[in-house]
PDB file of C-alpha atoms and ligand atoms in Angstrom:
ATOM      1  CA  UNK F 347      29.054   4.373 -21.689  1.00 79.00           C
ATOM      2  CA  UNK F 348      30.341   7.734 -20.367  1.00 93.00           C
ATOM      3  CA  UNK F 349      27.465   9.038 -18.543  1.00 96.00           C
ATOM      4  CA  UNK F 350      26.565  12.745 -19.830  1.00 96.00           C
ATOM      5  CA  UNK F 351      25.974  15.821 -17.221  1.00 96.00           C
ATOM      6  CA  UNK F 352      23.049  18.433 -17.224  1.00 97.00           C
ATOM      7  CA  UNK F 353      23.988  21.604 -15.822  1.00 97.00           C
ATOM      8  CA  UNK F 354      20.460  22.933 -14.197  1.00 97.00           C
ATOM      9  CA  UNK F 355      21.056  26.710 -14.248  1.00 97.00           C
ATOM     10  CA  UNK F 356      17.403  27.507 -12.000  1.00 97.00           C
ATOM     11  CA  UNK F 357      19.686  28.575  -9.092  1.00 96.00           C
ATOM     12  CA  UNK F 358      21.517  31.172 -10.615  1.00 97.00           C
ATOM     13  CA  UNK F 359      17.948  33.144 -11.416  1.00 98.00           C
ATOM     14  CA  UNK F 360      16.919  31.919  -8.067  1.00 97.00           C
ATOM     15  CA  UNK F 361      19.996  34.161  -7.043  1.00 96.00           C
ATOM     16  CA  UNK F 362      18.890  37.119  -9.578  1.00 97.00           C
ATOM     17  CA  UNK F 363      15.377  37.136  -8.981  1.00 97.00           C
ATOM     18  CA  UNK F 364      16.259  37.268  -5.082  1.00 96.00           C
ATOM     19  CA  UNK F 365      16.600  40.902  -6.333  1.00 96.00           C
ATOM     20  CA  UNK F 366      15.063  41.405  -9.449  1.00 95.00           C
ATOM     21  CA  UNK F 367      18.159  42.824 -11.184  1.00 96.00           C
ATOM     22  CA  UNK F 368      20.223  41.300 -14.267  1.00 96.00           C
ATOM     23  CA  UNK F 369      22.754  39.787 -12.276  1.00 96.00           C
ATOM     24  CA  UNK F 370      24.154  36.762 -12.038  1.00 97.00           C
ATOM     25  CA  UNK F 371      22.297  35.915 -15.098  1.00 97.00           C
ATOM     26  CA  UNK F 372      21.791  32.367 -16.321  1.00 98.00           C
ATOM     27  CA  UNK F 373      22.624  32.825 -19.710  1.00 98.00           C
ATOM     28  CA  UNK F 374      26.051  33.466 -18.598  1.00 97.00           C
ATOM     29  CA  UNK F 375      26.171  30.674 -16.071  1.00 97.00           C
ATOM     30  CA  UNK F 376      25.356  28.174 -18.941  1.00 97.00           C
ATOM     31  CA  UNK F 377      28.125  29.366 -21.387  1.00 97.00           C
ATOM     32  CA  UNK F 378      30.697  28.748 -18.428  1.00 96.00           C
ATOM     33  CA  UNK F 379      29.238  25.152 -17.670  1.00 96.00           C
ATOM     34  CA  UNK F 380      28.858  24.504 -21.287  1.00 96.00           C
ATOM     35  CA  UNK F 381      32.807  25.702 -21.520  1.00 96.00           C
ATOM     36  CA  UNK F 382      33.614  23.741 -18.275  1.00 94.00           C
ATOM     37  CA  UNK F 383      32.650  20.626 -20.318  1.00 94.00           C
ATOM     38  CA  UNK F 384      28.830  19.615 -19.378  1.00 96.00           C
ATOM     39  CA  UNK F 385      26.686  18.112 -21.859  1.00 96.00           C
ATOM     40  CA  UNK F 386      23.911  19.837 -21.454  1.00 97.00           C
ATOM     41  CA  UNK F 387      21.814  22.710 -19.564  1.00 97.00           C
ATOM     42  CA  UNK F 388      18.635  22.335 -18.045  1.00 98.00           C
ATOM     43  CA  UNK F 389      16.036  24.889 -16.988  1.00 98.00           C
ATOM     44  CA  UNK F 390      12.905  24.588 -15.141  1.00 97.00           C
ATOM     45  CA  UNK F 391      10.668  27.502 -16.542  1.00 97.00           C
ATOM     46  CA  UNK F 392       8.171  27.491 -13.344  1.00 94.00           C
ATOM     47  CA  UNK F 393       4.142  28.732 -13.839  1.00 91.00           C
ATOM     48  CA  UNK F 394       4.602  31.266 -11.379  1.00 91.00           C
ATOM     49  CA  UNK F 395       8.391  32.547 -12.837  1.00 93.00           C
ATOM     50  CA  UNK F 396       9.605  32.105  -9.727  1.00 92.00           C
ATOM     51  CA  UNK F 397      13.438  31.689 -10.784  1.00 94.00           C
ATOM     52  CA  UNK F 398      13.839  30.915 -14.703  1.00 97.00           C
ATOM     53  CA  UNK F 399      12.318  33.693 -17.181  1.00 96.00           C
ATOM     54  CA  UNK F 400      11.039  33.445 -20.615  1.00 97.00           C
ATOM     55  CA  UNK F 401      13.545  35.988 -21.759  1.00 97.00           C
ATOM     56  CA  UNK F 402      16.325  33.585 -20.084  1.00 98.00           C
ATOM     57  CA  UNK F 403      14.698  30.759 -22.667  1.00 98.00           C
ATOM     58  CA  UNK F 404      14.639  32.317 -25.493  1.00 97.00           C
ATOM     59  CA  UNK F 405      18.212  33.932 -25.184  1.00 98.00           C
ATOM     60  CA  UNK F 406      19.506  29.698 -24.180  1.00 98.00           C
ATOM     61  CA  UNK F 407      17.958  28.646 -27.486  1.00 98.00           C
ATOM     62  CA  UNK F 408      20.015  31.198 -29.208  1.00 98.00           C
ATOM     63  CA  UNK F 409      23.200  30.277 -27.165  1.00 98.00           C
ATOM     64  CA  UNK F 410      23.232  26.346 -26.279  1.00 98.00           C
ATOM     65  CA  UNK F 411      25.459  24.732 -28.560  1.00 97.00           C
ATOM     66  CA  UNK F 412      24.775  21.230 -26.318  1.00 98.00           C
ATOM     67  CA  UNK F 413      21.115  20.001 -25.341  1.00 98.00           C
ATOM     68  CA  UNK F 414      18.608  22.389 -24.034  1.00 98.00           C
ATOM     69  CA  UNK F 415      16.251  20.630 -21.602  1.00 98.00           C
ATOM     70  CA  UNK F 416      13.439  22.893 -20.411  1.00 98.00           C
ATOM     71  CA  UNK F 417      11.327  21.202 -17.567  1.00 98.00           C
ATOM     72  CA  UNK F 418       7.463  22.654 -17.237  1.00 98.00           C
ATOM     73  CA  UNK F 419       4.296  21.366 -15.916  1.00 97.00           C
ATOM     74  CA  UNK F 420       2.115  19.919 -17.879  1.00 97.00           C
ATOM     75  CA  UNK F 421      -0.300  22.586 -19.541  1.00 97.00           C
ATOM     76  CA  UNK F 422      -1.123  23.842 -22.605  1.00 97.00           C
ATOM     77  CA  UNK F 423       0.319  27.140 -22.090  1.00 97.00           C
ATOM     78  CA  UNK F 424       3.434  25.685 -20.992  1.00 98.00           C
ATOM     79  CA  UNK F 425       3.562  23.179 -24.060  1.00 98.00           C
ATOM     80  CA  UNK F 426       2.633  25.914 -26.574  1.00 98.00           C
ATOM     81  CA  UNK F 427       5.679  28.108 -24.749  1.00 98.00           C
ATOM     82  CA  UNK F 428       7.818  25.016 -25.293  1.00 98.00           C
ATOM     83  CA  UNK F 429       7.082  24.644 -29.244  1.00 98.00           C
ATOM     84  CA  UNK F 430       8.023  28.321 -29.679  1.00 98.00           C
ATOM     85  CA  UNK F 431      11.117  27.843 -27.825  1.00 98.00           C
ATOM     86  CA  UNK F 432      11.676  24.680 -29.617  1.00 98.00           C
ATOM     87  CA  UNK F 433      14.296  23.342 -27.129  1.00 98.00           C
ATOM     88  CA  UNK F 434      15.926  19.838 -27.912  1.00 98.00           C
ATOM     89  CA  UNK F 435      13.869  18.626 -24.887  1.00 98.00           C
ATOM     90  CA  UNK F 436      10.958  18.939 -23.032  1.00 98.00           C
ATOM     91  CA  UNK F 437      10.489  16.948 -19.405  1.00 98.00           C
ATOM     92  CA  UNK F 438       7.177  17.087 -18.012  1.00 98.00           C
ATOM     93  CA  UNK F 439       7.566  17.722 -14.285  1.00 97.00           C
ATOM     94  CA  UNK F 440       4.810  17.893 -11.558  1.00 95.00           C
ATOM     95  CA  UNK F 441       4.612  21.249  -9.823  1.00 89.00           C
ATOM     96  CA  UNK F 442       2.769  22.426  -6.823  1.00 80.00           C
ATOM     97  CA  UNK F 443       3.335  26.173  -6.218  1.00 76.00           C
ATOM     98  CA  UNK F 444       3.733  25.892  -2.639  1.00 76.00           C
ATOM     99  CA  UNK F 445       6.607  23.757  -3.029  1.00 77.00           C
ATOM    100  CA  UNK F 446      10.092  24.632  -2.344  1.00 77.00           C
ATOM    101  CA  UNK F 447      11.860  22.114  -5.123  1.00 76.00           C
ATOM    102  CA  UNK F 448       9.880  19.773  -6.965  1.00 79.00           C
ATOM    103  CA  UNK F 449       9.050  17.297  -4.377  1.00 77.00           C
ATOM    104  CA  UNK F 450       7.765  13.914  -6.413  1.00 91.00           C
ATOM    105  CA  UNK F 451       7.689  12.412  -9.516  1.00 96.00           C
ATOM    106  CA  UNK F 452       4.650  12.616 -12.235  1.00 97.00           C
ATOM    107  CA  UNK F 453       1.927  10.268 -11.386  1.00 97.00           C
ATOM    108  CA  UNK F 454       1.582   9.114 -15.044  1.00 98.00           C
ATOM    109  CA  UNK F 455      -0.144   6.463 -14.496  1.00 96.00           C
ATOM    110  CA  UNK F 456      -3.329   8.789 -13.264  1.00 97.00           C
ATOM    111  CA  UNK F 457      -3.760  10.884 -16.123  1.00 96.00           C
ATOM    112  CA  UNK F 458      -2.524   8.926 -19.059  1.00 98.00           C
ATOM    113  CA  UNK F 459      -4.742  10.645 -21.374  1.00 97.00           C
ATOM    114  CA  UNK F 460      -3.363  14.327 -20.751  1.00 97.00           C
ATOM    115  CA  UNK F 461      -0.027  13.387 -20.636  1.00 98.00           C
ATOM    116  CA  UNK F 462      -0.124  11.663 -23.719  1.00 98.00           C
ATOM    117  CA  UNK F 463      -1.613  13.954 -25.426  1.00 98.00           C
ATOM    118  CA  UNK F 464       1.234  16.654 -24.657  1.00 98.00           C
ATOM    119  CA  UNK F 465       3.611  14.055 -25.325  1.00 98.00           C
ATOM    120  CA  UNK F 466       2.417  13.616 -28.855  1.00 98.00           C
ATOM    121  CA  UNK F 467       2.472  17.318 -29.436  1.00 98.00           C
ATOM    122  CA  UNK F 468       5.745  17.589 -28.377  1.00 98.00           C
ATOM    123  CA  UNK F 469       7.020  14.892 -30.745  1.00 98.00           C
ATOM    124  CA  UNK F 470       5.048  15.835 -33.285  1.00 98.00           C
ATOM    125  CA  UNK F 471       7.365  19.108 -33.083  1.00 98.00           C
ATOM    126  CA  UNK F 472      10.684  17.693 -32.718  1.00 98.00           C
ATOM    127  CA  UNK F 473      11.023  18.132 -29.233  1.00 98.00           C
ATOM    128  CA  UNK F 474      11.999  14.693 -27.655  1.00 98.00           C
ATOM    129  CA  UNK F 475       9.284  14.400 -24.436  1.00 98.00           C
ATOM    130  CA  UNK F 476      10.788  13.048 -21.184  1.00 98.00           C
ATOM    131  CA  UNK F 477       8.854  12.568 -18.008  1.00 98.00           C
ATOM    132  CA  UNK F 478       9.805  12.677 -14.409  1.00 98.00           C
ATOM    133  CA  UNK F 479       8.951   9.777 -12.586  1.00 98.00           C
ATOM    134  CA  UNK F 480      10.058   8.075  -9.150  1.00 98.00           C
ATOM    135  CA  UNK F 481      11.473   4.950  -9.852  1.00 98.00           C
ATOM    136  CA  UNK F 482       8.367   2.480  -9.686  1.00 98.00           C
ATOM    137  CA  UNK F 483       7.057  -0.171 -12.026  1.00 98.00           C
ATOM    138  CA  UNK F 484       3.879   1.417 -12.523  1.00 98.00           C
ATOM    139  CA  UNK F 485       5.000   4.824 -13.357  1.00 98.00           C
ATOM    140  CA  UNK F 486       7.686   3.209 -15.759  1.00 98.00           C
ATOM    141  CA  UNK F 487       4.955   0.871 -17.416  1.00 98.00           C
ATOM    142  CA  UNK F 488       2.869   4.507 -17.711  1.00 98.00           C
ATOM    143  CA  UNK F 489       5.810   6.245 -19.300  1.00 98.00           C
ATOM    144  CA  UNK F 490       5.559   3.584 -21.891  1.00 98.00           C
ATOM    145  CA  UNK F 491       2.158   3.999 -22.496  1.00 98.00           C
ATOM    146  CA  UNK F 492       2.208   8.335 -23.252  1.00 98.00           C
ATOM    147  CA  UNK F 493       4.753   7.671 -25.764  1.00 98.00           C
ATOM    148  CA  UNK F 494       7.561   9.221 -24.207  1.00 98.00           C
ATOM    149  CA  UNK F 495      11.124   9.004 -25.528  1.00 98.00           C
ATOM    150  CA  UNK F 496      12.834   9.346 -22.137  1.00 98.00           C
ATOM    151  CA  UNK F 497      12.288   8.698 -18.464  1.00 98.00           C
ATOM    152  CA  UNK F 498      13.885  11.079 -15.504  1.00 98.00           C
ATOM    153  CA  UNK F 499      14.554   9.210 -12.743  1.00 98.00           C
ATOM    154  CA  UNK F 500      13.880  11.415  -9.216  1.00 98.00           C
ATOM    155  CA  UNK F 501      16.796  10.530  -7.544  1.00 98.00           C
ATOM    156  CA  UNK F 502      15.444  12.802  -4.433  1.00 97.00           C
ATOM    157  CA  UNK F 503      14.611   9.829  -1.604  1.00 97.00           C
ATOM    158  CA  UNK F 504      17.809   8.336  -2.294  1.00 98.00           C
ATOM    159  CA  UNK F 505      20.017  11.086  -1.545  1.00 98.00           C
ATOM    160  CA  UNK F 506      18.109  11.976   1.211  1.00 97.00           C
ATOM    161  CA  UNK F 507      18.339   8.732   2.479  1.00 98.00           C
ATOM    162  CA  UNK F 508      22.309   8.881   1.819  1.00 97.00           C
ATOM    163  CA  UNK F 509      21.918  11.910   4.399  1.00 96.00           C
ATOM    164  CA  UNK F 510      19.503  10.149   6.776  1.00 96.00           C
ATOM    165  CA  UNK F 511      19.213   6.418   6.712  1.00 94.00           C
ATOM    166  CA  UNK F 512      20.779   3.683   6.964  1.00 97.00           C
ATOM    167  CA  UNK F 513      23.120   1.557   4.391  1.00 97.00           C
ATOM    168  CA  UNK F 514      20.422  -1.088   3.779  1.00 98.00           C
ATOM    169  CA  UNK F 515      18.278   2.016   2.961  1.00 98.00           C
ATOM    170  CA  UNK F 516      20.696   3.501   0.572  1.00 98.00           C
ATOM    171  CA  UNK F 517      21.208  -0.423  -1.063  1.00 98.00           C
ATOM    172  CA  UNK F 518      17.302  -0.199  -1.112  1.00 98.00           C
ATOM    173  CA  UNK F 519      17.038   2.724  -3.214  1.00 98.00           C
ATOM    174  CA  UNK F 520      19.938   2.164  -5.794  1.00 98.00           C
ATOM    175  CA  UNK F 521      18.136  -1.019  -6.579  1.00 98.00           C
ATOM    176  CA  UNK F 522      14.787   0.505  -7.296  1.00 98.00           C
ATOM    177  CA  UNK F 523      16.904   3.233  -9.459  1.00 98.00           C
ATOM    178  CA  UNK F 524      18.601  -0.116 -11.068  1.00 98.00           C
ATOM    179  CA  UNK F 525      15.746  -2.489 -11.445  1.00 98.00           C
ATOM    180  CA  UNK F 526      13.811   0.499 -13.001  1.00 98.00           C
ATOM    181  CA  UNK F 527      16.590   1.641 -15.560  1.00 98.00           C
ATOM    182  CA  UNK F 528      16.552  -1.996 -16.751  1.00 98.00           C
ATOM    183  CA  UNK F 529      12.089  -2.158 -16.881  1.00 98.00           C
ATOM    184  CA  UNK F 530      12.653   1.536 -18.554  1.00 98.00           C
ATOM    185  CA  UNK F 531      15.279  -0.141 -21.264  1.00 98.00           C
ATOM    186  CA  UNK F 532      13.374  -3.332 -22.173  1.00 98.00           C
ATOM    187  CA  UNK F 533      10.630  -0.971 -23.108  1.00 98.00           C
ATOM    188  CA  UNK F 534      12.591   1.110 -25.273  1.00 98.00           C
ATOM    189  CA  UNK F 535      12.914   3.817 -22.622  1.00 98.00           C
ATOM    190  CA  UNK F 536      16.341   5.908 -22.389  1.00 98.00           C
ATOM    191  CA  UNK F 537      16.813   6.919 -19.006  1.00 98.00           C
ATOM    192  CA  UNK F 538      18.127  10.065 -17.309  1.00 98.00           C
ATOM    193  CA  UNK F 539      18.032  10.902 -13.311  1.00 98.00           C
ATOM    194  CA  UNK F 540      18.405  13.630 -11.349  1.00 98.00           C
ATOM    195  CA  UNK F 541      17.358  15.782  -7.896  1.00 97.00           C
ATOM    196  CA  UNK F 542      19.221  15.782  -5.299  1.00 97.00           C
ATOM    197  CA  UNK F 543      22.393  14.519  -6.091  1.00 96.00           C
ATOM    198  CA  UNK F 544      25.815  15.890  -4.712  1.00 95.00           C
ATOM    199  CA  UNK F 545      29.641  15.209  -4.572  1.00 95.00           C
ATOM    200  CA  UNK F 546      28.925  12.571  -1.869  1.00 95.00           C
ATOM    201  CA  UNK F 547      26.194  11.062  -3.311  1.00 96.00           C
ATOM    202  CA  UNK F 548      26.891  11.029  -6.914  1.00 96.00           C
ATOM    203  CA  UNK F 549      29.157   8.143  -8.061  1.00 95.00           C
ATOM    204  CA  UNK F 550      26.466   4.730  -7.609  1.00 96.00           C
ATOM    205  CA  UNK F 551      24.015   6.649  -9.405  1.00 97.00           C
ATOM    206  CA  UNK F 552      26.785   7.253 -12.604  1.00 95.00           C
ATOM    207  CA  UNK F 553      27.843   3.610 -12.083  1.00 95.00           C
ATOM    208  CA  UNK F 554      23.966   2.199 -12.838  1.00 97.00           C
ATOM    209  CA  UNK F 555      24.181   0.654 -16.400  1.00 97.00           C
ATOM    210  CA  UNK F 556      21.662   2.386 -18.345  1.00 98.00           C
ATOM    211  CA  UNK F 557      21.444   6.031 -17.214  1.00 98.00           C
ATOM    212  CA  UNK F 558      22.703   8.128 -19.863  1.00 98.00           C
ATOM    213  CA  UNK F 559      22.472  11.275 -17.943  1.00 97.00           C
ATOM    214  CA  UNK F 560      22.234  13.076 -14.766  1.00 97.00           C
ATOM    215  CA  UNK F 561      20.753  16.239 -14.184  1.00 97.00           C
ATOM    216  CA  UNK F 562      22.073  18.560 -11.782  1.00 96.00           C
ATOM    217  CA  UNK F 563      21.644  21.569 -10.099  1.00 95.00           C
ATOM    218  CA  UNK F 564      21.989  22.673  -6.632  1.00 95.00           C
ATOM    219  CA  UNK F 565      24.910  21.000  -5.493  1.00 95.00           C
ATOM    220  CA  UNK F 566      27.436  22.309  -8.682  1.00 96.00           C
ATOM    221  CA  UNK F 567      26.015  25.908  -7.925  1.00 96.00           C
ATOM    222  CA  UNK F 568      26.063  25.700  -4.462  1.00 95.00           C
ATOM    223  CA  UNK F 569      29.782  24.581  -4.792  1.00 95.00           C
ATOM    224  CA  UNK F 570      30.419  27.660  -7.172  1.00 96.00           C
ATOM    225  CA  UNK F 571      29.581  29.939  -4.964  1.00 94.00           C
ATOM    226  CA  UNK F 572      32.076  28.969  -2.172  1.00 95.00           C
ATOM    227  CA  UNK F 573      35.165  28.110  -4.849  1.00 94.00           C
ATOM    228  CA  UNK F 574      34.564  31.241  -7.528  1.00 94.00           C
ATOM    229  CA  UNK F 575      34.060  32.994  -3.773  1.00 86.00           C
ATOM    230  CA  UNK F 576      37.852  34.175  -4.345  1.00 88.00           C
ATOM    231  CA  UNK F 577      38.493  35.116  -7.477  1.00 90.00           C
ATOM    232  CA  UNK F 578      34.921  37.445  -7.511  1.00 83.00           C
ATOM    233  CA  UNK F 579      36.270  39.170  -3.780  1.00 88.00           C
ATOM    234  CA  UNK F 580      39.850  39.683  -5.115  1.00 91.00           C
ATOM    235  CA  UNK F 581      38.716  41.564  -8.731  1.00 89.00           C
ATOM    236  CA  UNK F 582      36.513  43.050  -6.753  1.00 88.00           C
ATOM    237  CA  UNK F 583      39.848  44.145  -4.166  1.00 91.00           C
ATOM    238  CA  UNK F 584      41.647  45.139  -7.485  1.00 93.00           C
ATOM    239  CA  UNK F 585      38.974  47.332  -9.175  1.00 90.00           C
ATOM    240  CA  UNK F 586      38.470  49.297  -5.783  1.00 92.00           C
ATOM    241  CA  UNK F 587      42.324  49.748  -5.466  1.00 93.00           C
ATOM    242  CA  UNK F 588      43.053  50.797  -8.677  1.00 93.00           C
ATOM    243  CA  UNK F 589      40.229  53.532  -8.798  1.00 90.00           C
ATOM    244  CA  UNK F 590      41.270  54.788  -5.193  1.00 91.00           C
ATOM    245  CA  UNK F 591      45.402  54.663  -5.605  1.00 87.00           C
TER     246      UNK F 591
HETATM  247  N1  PXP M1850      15.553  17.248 -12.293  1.00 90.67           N
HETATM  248  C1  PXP M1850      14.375  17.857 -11.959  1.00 90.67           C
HETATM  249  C2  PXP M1850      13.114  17.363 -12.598  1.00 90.67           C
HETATM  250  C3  PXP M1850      14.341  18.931 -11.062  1.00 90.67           C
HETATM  251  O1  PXP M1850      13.174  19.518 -10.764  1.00 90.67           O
HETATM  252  C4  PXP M1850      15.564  19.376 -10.500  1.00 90.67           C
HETATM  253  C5  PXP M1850      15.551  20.546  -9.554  1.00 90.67           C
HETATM  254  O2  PXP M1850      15.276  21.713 -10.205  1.00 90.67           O
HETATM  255  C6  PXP M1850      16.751  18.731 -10.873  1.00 90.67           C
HETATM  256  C7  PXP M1850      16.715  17.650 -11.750  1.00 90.67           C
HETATM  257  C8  PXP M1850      18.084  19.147 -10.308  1.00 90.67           C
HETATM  258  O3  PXP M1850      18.042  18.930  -8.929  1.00 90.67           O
HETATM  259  P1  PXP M1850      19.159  19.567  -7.980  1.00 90.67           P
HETATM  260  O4  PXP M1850      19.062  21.048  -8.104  1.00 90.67           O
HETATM  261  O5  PXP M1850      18.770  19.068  -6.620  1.00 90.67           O
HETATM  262  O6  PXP M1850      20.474  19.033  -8.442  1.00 90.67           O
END
């Protein structure tokens, strides 16, 4: 199975908001990816707006012709935000304002009553409901239990631990992201992952039977920047010269 790619767009309004302007707008940035062949785009619509906007949404839904995923924290106002939006996904993330990224998985398994509630509500709306877990038993067995149609892997420690540790380390962590894909399939789970991962990093994670997607951001835009670095100084170079010749 050709593992599909989610194009997380957050950084380009992380680049925007950096001066409150409409430029580089997300909207745009997802077109290209969507053109550049990715199979889906992702957005994290943060409680304090941070990066994504609720204009940027609501102009996606229009334009997405792949999968919208929209990631939010699990409230009412962000599930009620959600069902107006109606994107084909919704992935409950945990989020801690202080934070710079999102820095763990959901604890499911400690409040199985909310989450399944807003799981439900999601459903009951056509939204499919995903959940961002770290790859452990009990937060697979808890994904179960809400009802959820999809799991999110948080493929964070392991490409830190590509960066910082040690090969037994890295073995360490592709088997949990394994061992858990295969729990998260005999219980009817489909199974997505994502954080973290980079050029480097990328190709054991794609190899795990199972995962049918990964989600990524920072790395892709990141990379962007430095190879579309060329082409955006030279128009730049051309416009000048022509309106000064
Ligand atoms: N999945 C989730 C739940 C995330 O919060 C993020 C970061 O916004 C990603 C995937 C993408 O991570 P990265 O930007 O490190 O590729």
């Amino acid at each position: 199975m050709t593992v599909k790619l989610g194009v997380n767009i957050d950084h380009i309004a992380t680049i925007r908001e950096a001066r409150k302007v409409r430029e580089p707008d997300p909207v745009a940035a997802a077109v290209i990816a969507e053109l550049a062949g990715c199979n889906g785009i992702v957005a994290h619509l943060r409680e304090d707006k941070r990066h994504v906007q609720d204009r940027d949404l609501k102009l996606l839904r229009g334009t997405v012709a792949t999968k919208l995923n929209l990631q939010i924290a699990p409230t009412q106002e962000m599930v009620q935000f959600a069902i107006n939006v109606q994107p084909d996904m919704v992935t409950l993330v945990p989020e801690n304002h202080q934070e710079i990224t999102t820095e763990s998985g959901m604890n499911v398994a400690a409040k199985i009553d909310e989450i399944s509630k807003f799981v439900m509500t999601l459903k009951n709306n056509d939204i499919a409901a995903c959940i961002f877990i770290d790859p452990e038993t009990e937060q697979v067995k808890a994904a179960k239990k809400v009802g959820a149609d999809f799991v999110e892997f948080n493929t964070n420690k392991y490409a830190t631990t590509c960066d910082l540790g040690s090969i037994q380390e890295v073995n360490h962590e592709l088997s949990a992201l394994q061992d858990m894909t295969v729990l998260a399939r005999k219980y009817g789970l489909r199974v997505i992952a994502g954080h973290g991962l980079n050029y480097r990093n990328v190709e054991p994670v794609a190899a795990i039977e199972g995962i049918e997607e990964l989600n990524i951001g920072h790395s892709i835009i990141g990379k962007a920047v430095l190879v579309g670095l060329k082409d955006a100084v030279g128009e730049m170079v051309e416009i000048i010269r022509r309106a000064s010749t």
